[in-house]
Short mmCIF file of C-alpha atoms in Angstrom, two decimals:
data_model
loop_
_atom_site.label_atom_id
_atom_site.label_comp_id
_atom_site.label_asym_id
_atom_site.label_seq_id
_atom_site.Cartn_x
_atom_site.Cartn_y
_atom_site.Cartn_z
CA GLY A 1309 -0.02 0.01 -0.02
CA ALA A 1310 0.95 3.81 -0.18
CA VAL A 1311 2.14 3.87 -3.67
CA VAL A 1312 2.81 7.10 -5.56
CA SER A 1313 3.70 7.31 -8.99
CA GLN A 1314 5.14 9.99 -11.21
CA HIS A 1315 5.00 10.33 -15.10
CA PRO A 1316 7.17 10.60 -17.05
CA SER A 1317 10.34 9.46 -15.23
CA ARG A 1318 12.48 11.45 -17.47
CA VAL A 1319 11.60 14.08 -19.96
CA ILE A 1320 13.87 16.52 -22.22
CA CYS A 1321 12.48 19.50 -23.61
CA LYS A 1322 13.48 22.58 -25.45
CA SER A 1323 14.30 25.62 -23.72
CA GLY A 1324 11.06 27.95 -23.78
CA THR A 1325 8.59 24.93 -23.63
CA SER A 1326 6.33 23.79 -21.00
CA VAL A 1327 6.31 20.64 -19.30
CA LYS A 1328 3.76 18.85 -17.22
CA ILE A 1329 4.57 16.34 -14.52
CA GLU A 1330 2.02 14.03 -12.99
CA CYS A 1331 2.08 12.74 -9.31
CA ARG A 1332 -0.43 9.98 -8.57
CA SER A 1333 -1.35 8.17 -5.39
CA LEU A 1334 -2.36 4.83 -6.64
CA ASP A 1335 -3.77 2.98 -3.63
CA PHE A 1336 -5.14 6.01 -1.41
CA GLN A 1337 -6.33 9.41 -1.76
CA ALA A 1338 -4.24 12.26 -0.74
CA THR A 1339 -5.71 15.51 0.00
CA THR A 1340 -2.29 16.91 0.38
CA MET A 1341 0.65 16.51 -1.85
CA PHE A 1342 3.95 18.05 -2.01
CA TRP A 1343 6.36 18.99 -4.77
CA TYR A 1344 10.27 18.98 -4.11
CA ARG A 1345 13.22 19.87 -6.04
CA GLN A 1346 16.38 18.14 -5.76
CA PHE A 1347 19.74 19.14 -7.37
CA PRO A 1348 22.48 16.61 -7.77
CA LYS A 1349 24.38 15.64 -4.48
CA GLN A 1350 22.01 17.73 -2.63
CA SER A 1351 18.94 17.52 -0.41
CA LEU A 1352 15.52 17.96 -1.13
CA MET A 1353 13.66 21.53 -1.30
CA LEU A 1354 10.15 21.78 -0.69
CA MET A 1355 8.49 23.85 -3.61
CA ALA A 1356 5.01 23.90 -2.83
CA THR A 1357 2.28 22.32 -1.03
CA SER A 1358 -0.81 21.03 -3.40
CA ASN A 1359 -3.92 20.97 -1.72
CA GLU A 1360 -7.23 19.10 -3.52
CA GLY A 1361 -9.44 21.63 -4.44
CA SER A 1362 -7.66 24.70 -3.69
CA LYS A 1363 -4.66 26.81 -4.62
CA ALA A 1364 -1.05 25.46 -3.98
CA THR A 1365 0.92 27.12 -1.34
CA TYR A 1366 4.31 28.07 -2.52
CA GLU A 1367 7.68 28.23 -0.51
CA GLN A 1368 9.65 31.60 -0.58
CA GLY A 1369 11.53 32.09 -3.61
CA VAL A 1370 9.34 29.72 -5.71
CA GLU A 1371 7.68 31.39 -8.90
CA LYS A 1372 4.02 30.37 -8.61
CA ASP A 1373 3.73 31.54 -12.14
CA LYS A 1374 6.44 29.48 -13.45
CA PHE A 1375 5.71 26.25 -11.67
CA LEU A 1376 2.19 25.94 -11.97
CA ILE A 1377 0.33 23.34 -9.82
CA ASN A 1378 -2.99 21.63 -9.98
CA HIS A 1379 -4.35 19.16 -7.61
CA ALA A 1380 -7.69 18.34 -9.14
CA SER A 1381 -8.38 15.17 -7.56
CA LEU A 1382 -7.71 13.21 -4.74
CA THR A 1383 -5.27 11.07 -6.33
CA LEU A 1384 -3.66 13.52 -8.81
CA SER A 1385 -1.54 16.47 -8.70
CA THR A 1386 0.18 18.07 -11.58
CA LEU A 1387 3.26 20.38 -11.93
CA THR A 1388 3.91 22.27 -15.00
CA VAL A 1389 7.22 24.06 -15.58
CA THR A 1390 6.21 26.87 -17.77
CA SER A 1391 8.79 28.42 -20.36
CA ALA A 1392 11.46 25.93 -19.09
CA HIS A 1393 15.28 27.05 -19.13
CA PRO A 1394 18.29 25.14 -18.67
CA GLU A 1395 18.32 26.12 -15.05
CA ASP A 1396 15.23 24.38 -14.17
CA SER A 1397 16.89 21.17 -15.16
CA SER A 1398 16.59 18.82 -11.80
CA PHE A 1399 15.04 16.10 -10.47
CA TYR A 1400 11.46 16.93 -9.36
CA ILE A 1401 9.86 14.54 -6.69
CA CYS A 1402 6.44 14.59 -5.31
CA SER A 1403 4.94 13.05 -2.01
CA ALA A 1404 1.34 12.54 -0.93
CA GLU A 1405 0.12 12.51 2.43
CA THR A 1406 -1.97 9.37 3.49
CA GLY A 1407 -4.96 9.38 5.97
CA ARG A 1408 -2.80 8.35 8.66
CA HIS A 1409 -0.59 11.67 7.86
CA GLU A 1410 2.37 9.49 6.96
CA GLN A 1411 4.25 10.98 3.58
CA TYR A 1412 5.23 8.97 0.84
CA PHE A 1413 7.47 9.76 -1.95
CA GLY A 1414 7.11 9.28 -5.89
CA PRO A 1415 10.19 7.79 -7.85
CA GLY A 1416 11.02 11.33 -9.37
CA THR A 1417 11.11 12.95 -12.61
CA ARG A 1418 14.50 13.94 -14.21
CA LEU A 1419 14.05 17.11 -16.22
CA THR A 1420 16.55 18.18 -18.59
CA VAL A 1421 15.92 21.48 -20.65
CA THR A 1422 18.19 21.99 -23.67
CA GLY B 384 13.00 26.01 5.06
CA GLU B 385 15.51 24.25 2.84
CA SER B 386 18.63 22.26 3.57
CA VAL B 387 21.43 22.78 0.99
CA GLY B 388 24.82 20.54 0.90
CA LEU B 389 27.23 20.48 -1.84
CA HIS B 390 29.49 18.01 -0.29
CA LEU B 391 27.16 15.31 1.42
CA PRO B 392 29.17 13.47 4.50
CA THR B 393 29.89 10.09 4.04
CA LEU B 394 30.19 6.54 5.60
CA SER B 395 31.88 3.80 4.50
CA VAL B 396 31.36 0.21 6.38
CA GLN B 397 32.08 -3.28 5.88
CA GLU B 398 29.27 -5.76 5.15
CA GLY B 399 28.00 -6.92 8.57
CA ASP B 400 29.23 -3.75 10.59
CA ASN B 401 26.76 -1.67 12.30
CA SER B 402 26.40 1.71 10.79
CA ILE B 403 25.35 5.07 12.83
CA ILE B 404 24.15 7.96 10.90
CA ASN B 405 23.71 11.24 12.46
CA CYS B 406 21.68 14.26 11.89
CA ALA B 407 21.49 17.57 13.68
CA TYR B 408 18.08 19.50 13.60
CA SER B 409 17.20 23.09 13.93
CA ASN B 410 13.84 23.56 15.37
CA SER B 411 13.00 22.54 18.77
CA ALA B 412 9.19 22.82 18.20
CA SER B 413 9.28 19.73 15.61
CA ASP B 414 7.05 17.23 16.29
CA TYR B 415 8.12 14.32 14.02
CA PHE B 416 11.39 12.98 12.96
CA ILE B 417 11.78 10.79 10.06
CA TRP B 418 14.54 8.88 8.30
CA TYR B 419 14.40 8.15 4.48
CA LYS B 420 16.81 6.42 2.28
CA GLN B 421 17.38 7.28 -1.21
CA GLU B 422 19.01 5.12 -3.92
CA SER B 423 20.52 6.72 -7.00
CA GLY B 424 17.78 8.14 -9.37
CA LYS B 425 14.81 7.16 -7.16
CA GLY B 426 12.40 9.06 -4.64
CA PRO B 427 13.17 8.93 -0.77
CA GLN B 428 11.82 5.80 0.73
CA PHE B 429 10.43 5.92 4.44
CA ILE B 430 12.65 3.93 7.06
CA ILE B 431 11.55 4.91 10.39
CA ASP B 432 9.96 7.45 12.30
CA ILE B 433 9.73 8.96 15.66
CA ARG B 434 7.88 11.44 17.75
CA SER B 435 9.09 14.08 19.97
CA ASN B 436 7.89 12.58 22.70
CA MET B 437 10.08 9.49 22.30
CA ASP B 438 13.86 9.11 22.53
CA LYS B 439 14.32 5.67 20.89
CA ARG B 440 12.27 3.66 18.49
CA GLN B 441 13.25 0.22 16.74
CA GLY B 442 12.35 -1.11 13.54
CA GLN B 443 13.58 -4.27 11.73
CA ARG B 444 17.45 -3.72 11.61
CA VAL B 445 17.17 -0.08 12.48
CA THR B 446 16.88 2.05 15.56
CA VAL B 447 16.36 5.79 15.70
CA LEU B 448 17.57 7.90 18.68
CA LEU B 449 16.41 11.38 19.43
CA ASN B 450 18.08 13.64 21.84
CA LYS B 451 16.14 16.67 22.13
CA THR B 452 18.70 18.38 24.78
CA VAL B 453 21.14 18.85 21.84
CA LYS B 454 18.70 18.34 19.00
CA HIS B 455 20.07 15.40 17.45
CA LEU B 456 18.75 12.38 15.68
CA SER B 457 20.63 9.11 14.75
CA LEU B 458 19.79 6.18 12.53
CA GLN B 459 21.61 2.85 13.53
CA ILE B 460 21.41 0.12 10.98
CA ALA B 461 22.46 -3.24 12.36
CA ALA B 462 24.34 -5.92 10.17
CA THR B 463 24.51 -3.35 7.23
CA GLN B 464 24.36 -5.10 3.80
CA PRO B 465 25.42 -3.93 0.46
CA GLY B 466 21.88 -3.22 -0.33
CA ASP B 467 21.81 -0.64 2.40
CA SER B 468 24.18 1.51 0.28
CA ALA B 469 22.47 4.89 -0.30
CA VAL B 470 21.93 8.51 0.75
CA TYR B 471 20.21 8.50 4.14
CA PHE B 472 17.99 11.91 4.92
CA CYS B 473 16.58 12.90 8.22
CA ALA B 474 13.39 15.13 8.08
CA GLU B 475 11.87 17.48 10.68
CA ASN B 476 8.28 18.41 10.86
CA SER B 477 6.96 21.12 13.22
CA ALA B 478 3.43 21.35 12.02
CA GLY B 479 1.89 19.98 15.24
CA GLY B 480 -1.04 17.93 15.47
CA THR B 481 -0.74 14.26 13.83
CA SER B 482 0.05 15.57 10.47
CA TYR B 483 3.59 15.34 8.82
CA GLY B 484 2.73 18.39 6.85
CA LYS B 485 5.81 20.24 5.54
CA LEU B 486 9.15 18.70 5.73
CA THR B 487 12.56 20.01 6.22
CA PHE B 488 15.16 17.88 5.16
CA GLY B 489 18.67 17.43 6.37
CA GLN B 490 21.72 17.56 4.09
CA GLY B 491 22.00 13.61 3.85
CA THR B 492 24.75 11.08 4.31
CA ILE B 493 26.01 8.79 1.64
CA LEU B 494 26.27 5.23 2.97
CA THR B 495 28.74 2.83 1.26
CA VAL B 496 28.67 -0.74 2.18
CA HIS B 497 31.67 -2.70 1.09
CA PRO B 498 31.32 -6.60 0.69
#
């Protein structure tokens, strides 16, 4: 139980385009999901908290217009990187909170912007 | 908050040895502490957690110790195996109540187990 998936696992896009990453809780409903970003050999940095049916809460320094988050259902949150640039290349990881308030992580999405 | 480290601490052990990974946390109001294991190219995997009203918790081959006086957390892995090689992160939560909520991650420790 408590499985979280992400799609795609890897994506390469050209500078200026937008990329959508999906995060799904497969066997539980998640009112709250979280999006993290991780650079090589570094820790996870929380980007935003995604709440089903309401606007996401962004951490300081994270541009909400650049990183669009939609949490339209209890099992799906999406992160769209708009007008991507090479500096947006990173490992993006989502997590979902269960009804027991435990947090499980997805496998991550490797984004490369050329 | 964020935790960033350009040079992760490393720990190298021989297979069968016990490993101790340490973590210092910053917020004395944190309620939950969680240890995660992250293998290369994958998301973090839950290992064990502990609430702030406890000082020790044991799992299968793992023990977490919490010292609130000095804000220190440790993860002990017994009989370390090559499959334990990964980056280990501690995370703290200060949301209160029973929710993990927002997590603040430590910088991580690279564990390498030699056969």
